[in-house]
mmCIF file of C-alpha atoms in Angstrom:
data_model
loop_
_atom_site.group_PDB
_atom_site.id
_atom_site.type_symbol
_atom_site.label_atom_id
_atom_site.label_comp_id
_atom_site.label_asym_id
_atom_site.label_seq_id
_atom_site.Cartn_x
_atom_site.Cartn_y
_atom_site.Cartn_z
ATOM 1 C CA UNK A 1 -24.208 -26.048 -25.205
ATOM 2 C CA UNK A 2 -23.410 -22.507 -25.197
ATOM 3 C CA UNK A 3 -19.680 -21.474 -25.354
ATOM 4 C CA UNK A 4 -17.563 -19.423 -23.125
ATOM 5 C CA UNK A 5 -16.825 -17.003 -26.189
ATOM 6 C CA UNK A 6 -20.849 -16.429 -26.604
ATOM 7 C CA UNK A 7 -21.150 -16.353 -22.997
ATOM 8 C CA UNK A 8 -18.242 -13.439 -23.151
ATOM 9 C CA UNK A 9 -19.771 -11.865 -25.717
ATOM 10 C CA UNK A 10 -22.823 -10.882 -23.255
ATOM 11 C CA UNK A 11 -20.062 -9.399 -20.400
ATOM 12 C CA UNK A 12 -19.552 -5.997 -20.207
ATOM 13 C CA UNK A 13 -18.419 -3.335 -17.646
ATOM 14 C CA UNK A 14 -21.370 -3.477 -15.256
ATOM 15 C CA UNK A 15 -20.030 -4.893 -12.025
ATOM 16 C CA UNK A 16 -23.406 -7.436 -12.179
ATOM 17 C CA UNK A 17 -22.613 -9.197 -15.599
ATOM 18 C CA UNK A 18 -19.268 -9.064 -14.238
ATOM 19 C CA UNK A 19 -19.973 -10.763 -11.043
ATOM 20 C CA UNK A 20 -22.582 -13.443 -12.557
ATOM 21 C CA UNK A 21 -19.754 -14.248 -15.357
ATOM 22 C CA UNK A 22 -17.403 -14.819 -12.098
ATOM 23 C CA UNK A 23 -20.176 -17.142 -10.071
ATOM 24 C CA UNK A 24 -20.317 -19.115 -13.439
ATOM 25 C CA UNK A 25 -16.769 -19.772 -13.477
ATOM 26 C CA UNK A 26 -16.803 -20.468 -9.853
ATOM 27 C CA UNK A 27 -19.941 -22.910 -10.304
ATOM 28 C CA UNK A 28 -18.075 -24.835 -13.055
ATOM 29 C CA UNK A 29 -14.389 -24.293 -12.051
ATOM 30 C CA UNK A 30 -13.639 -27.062 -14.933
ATOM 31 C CA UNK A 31 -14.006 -24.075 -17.261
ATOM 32 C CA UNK A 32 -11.107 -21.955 -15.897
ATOM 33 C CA UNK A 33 -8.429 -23.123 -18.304
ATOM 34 C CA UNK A 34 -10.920 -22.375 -21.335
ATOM 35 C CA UNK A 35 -11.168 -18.958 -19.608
ATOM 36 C CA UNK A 36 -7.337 -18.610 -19.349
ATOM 37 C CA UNK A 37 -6.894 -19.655 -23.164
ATOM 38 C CA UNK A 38 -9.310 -16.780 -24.203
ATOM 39 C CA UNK A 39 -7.674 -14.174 -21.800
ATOM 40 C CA UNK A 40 -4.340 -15.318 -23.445
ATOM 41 C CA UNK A 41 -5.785 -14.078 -27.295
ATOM 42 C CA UNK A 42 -4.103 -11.211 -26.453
ATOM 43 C CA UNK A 43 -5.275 -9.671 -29.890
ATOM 44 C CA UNK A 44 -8.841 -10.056 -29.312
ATOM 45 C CA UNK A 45 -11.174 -7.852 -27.872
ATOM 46 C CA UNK A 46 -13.020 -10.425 -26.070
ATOM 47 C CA UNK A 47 -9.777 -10.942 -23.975
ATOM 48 C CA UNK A 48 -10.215 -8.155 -22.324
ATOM 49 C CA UNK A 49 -13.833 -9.524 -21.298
ATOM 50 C CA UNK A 50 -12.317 -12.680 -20.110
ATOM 51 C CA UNK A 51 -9.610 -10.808 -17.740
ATOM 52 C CA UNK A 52 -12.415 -8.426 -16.140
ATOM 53 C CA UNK A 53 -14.355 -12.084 -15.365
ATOM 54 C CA UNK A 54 -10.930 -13.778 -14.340
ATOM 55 C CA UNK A 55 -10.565 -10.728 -12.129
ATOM 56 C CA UNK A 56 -13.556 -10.861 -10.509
ATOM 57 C CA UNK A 57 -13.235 -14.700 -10.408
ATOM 58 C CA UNK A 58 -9.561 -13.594 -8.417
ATOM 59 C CA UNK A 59 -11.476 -11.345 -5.811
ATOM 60 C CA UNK A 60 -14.130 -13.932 -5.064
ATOM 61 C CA UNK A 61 -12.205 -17.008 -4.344
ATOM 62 C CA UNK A 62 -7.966 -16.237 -4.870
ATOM 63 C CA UNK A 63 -7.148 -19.469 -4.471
ATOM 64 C CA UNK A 64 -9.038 -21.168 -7.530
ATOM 65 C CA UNK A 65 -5.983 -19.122 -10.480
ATOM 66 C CA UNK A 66 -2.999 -20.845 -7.780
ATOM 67 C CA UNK A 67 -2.911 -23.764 -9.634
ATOM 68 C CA UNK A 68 -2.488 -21.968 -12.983
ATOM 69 C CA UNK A 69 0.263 -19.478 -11.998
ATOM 70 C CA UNK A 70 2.538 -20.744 -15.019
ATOM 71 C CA UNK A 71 0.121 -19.939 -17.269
ATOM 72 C CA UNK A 72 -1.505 -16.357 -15.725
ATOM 73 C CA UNK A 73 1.774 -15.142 -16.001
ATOM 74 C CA UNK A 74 2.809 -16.207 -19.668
ATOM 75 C CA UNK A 75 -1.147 -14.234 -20.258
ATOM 76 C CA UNK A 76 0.202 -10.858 -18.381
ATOM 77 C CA UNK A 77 3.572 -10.910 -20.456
ATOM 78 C CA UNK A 78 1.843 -10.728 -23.491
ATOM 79 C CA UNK A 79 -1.562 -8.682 -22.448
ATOM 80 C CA UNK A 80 -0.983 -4.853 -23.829
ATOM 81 C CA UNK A 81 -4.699 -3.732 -24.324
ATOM 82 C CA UNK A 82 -5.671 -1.875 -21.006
ATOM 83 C CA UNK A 83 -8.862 -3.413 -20.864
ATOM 84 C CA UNK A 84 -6.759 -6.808 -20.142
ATOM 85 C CA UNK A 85 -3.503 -5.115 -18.277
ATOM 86 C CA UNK A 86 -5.873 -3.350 -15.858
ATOM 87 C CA UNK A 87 -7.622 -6.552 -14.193
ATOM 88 C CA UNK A 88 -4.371 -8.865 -14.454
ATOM 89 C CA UNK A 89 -2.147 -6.387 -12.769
ATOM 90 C CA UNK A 90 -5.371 -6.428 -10.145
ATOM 91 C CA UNK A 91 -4.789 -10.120 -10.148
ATOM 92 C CA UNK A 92 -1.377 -9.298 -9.075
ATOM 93 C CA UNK A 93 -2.574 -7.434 -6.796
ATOM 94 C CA UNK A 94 -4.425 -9.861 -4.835
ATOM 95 C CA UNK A 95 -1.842 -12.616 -4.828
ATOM 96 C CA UNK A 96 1.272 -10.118 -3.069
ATOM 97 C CA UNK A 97 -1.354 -8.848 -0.704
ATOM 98 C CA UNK A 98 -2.623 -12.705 0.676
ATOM 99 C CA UNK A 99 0.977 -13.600 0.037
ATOM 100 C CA UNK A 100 2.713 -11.030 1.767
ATOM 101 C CA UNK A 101 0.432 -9.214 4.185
ATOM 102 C CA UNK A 102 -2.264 -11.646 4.756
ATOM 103 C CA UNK A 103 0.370 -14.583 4.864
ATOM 104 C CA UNK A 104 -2.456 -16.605 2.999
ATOM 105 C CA UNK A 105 -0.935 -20.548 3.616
ATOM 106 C CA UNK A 106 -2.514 -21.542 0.369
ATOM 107 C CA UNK A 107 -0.786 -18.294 -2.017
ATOM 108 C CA UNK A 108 2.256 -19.199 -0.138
ATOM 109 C CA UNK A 109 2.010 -23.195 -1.128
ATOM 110 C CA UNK A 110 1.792 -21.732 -4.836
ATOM 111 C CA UNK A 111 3.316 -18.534 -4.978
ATOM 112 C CA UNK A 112 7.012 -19.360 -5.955
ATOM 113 C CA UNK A 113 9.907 -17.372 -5.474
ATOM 114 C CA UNK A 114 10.327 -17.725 -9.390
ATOM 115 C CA UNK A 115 6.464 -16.498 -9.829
ATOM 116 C CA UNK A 116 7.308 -13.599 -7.548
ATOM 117 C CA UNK A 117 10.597 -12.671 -9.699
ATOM 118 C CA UNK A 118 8.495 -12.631 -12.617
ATOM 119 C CA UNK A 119 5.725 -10.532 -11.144
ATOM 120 C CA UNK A 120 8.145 -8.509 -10.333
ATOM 121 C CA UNK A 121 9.473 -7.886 -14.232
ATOM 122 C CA UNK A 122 6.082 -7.606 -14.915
ATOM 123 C CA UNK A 123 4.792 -4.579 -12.825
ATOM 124 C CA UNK A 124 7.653 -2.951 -13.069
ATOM 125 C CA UNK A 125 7.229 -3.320 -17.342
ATOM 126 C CA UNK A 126 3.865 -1.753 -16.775
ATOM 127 C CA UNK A 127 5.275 0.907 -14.126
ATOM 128 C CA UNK A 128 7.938 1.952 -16.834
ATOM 129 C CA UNK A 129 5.661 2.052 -19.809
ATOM 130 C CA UNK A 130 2.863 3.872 -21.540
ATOM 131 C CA UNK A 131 0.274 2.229 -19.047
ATOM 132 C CA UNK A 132 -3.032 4.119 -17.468
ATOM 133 C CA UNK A 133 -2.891 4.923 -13.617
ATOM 134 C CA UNK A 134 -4.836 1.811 -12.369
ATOM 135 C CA UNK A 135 -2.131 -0.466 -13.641
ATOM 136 C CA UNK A 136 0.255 1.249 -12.285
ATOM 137 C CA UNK A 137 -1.198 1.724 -8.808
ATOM 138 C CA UNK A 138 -1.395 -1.814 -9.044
ATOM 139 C CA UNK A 139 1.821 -2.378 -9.609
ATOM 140 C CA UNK A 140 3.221 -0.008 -7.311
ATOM 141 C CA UNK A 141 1.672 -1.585 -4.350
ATOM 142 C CA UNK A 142 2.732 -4.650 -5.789
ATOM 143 C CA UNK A 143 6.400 -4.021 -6.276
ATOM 144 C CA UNK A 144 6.108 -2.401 -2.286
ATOM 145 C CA UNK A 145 5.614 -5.708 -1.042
ATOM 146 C CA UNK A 146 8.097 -7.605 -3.269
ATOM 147 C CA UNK A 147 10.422 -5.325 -2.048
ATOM 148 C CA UNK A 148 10.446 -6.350 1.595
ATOM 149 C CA UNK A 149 11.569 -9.766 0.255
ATOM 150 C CA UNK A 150 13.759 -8.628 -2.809
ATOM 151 C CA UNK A 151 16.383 -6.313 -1.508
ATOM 152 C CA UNK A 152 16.936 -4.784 -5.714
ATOM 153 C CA UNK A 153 13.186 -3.352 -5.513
ATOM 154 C CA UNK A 154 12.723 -0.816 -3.301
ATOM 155 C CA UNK A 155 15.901 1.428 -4.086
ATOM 156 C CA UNK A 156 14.788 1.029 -7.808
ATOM 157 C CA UNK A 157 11.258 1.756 -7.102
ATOM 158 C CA UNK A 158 12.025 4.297 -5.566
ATOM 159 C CA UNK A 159 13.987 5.681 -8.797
ATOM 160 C CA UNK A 160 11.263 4.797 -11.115
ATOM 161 C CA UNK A 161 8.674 7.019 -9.118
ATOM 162 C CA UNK A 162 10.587 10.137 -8.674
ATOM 163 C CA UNK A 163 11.614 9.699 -12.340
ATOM 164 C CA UNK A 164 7.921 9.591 -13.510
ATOM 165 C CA UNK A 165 6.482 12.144 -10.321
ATOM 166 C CA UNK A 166 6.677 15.233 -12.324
ATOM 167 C CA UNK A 167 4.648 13.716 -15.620
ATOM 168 C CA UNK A 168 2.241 11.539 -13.489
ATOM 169 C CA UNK A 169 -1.658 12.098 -12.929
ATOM 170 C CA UNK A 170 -2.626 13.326 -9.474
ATOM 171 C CA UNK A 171 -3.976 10.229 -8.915
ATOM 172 C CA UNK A 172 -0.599 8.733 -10.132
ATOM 173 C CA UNK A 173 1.249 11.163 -8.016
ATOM 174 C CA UNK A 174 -0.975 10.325 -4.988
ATOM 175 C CA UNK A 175 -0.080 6.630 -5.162
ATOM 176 C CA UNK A 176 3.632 7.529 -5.759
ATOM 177 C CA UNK A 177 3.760 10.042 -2.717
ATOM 178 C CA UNK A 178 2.069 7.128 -0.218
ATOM 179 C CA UNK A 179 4.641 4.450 -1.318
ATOM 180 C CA UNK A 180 7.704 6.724 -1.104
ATOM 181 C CA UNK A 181 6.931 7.594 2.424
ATOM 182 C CA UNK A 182 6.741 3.952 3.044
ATOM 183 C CA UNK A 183 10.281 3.094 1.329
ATOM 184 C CA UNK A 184 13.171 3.857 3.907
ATOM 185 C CA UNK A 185 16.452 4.266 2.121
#
């Protein structure tokens, strides 16, 4: 029997090999804790691997990471290689959009207020430090949704992003410029 490591070891960026990693994990969901384990050796190279299938996994069927919350998030305090911060804070992503705009009844079930708190921490860790622009798209949009629920966000997003406007990326500045105009303070 071939392992998930030697599967991993096959996965790279090509959408395909990350797609048929994701349909394997979706065809044998009994491996998704095995997958969480190697997305949480935070050291290792091949967790980055393992977060671009988990993230793919995510986009193809949400609901199969709801009953691991607990442990995604422990994973996304610790990830720091942008290979693995990228495709969590995606992750992220997907769970405040179906929670909050989509009103998904399952993400809801799952999707504590404490989980939401501690996305919260979370993007705005990756918003504050030395992070690429996808991550902190990511979390932007993120932390924009929290904040209709958590009345501390917005004014402090709002903070954070003119702080960091004049050193961003245009792409980062883009991002910043749509949220703003959504924030009323």
């Amino acid at each position: 029997m071939i392992s998930l490591e030697e599967v991993l070891n096959n996965v790279n960026h090509s959408r395909e090999k990350r797609n048929n990693f994701a349909n394997l994990i979706l065809d044998n969901p009994e491996m998704l804790p095995d997958l969480l384990s190697v997305c949480n050796k935070v050291e290792n190279e091949i967790s980055c691997k393992a977060s671009w299938g988990l993230e793919f996994l995510c986009k193809n069927n949400l609901e199969v990471i709801l009953p691991y919350l607990d442990e995604l998030l422990v994973i996304a305090s610790k990830v720091y290689q942008h290979s693995a911060v990228r495709p969590i804070a995606k992750i992220f992503e997907y769970l405040i959009l179906a929670y909050y705009k989509e009103k998904s009844v399952s993400v809801r079930k799952f999707l504590s207020t404490t989980h939401r708190e501690k996305i919260t921490e979370i993007c705005f860790d990756w918003l504050i430090t030395d992070q690429k622009v996808a991550p902190k798209a990511y979390s932007m949009t993120s932390l924009y949704l929290l904040g209709t629920e958590f009345d501390w966000v917005h004014p402090e997003l709002k903070i954070t992003l003119e702080n960091n406007y004049s050193s961003g990326s245009a792409a980062y500045k883009a991002r910043s410029r749509m949220i703003l105009k959504k924030i009323k303070l």
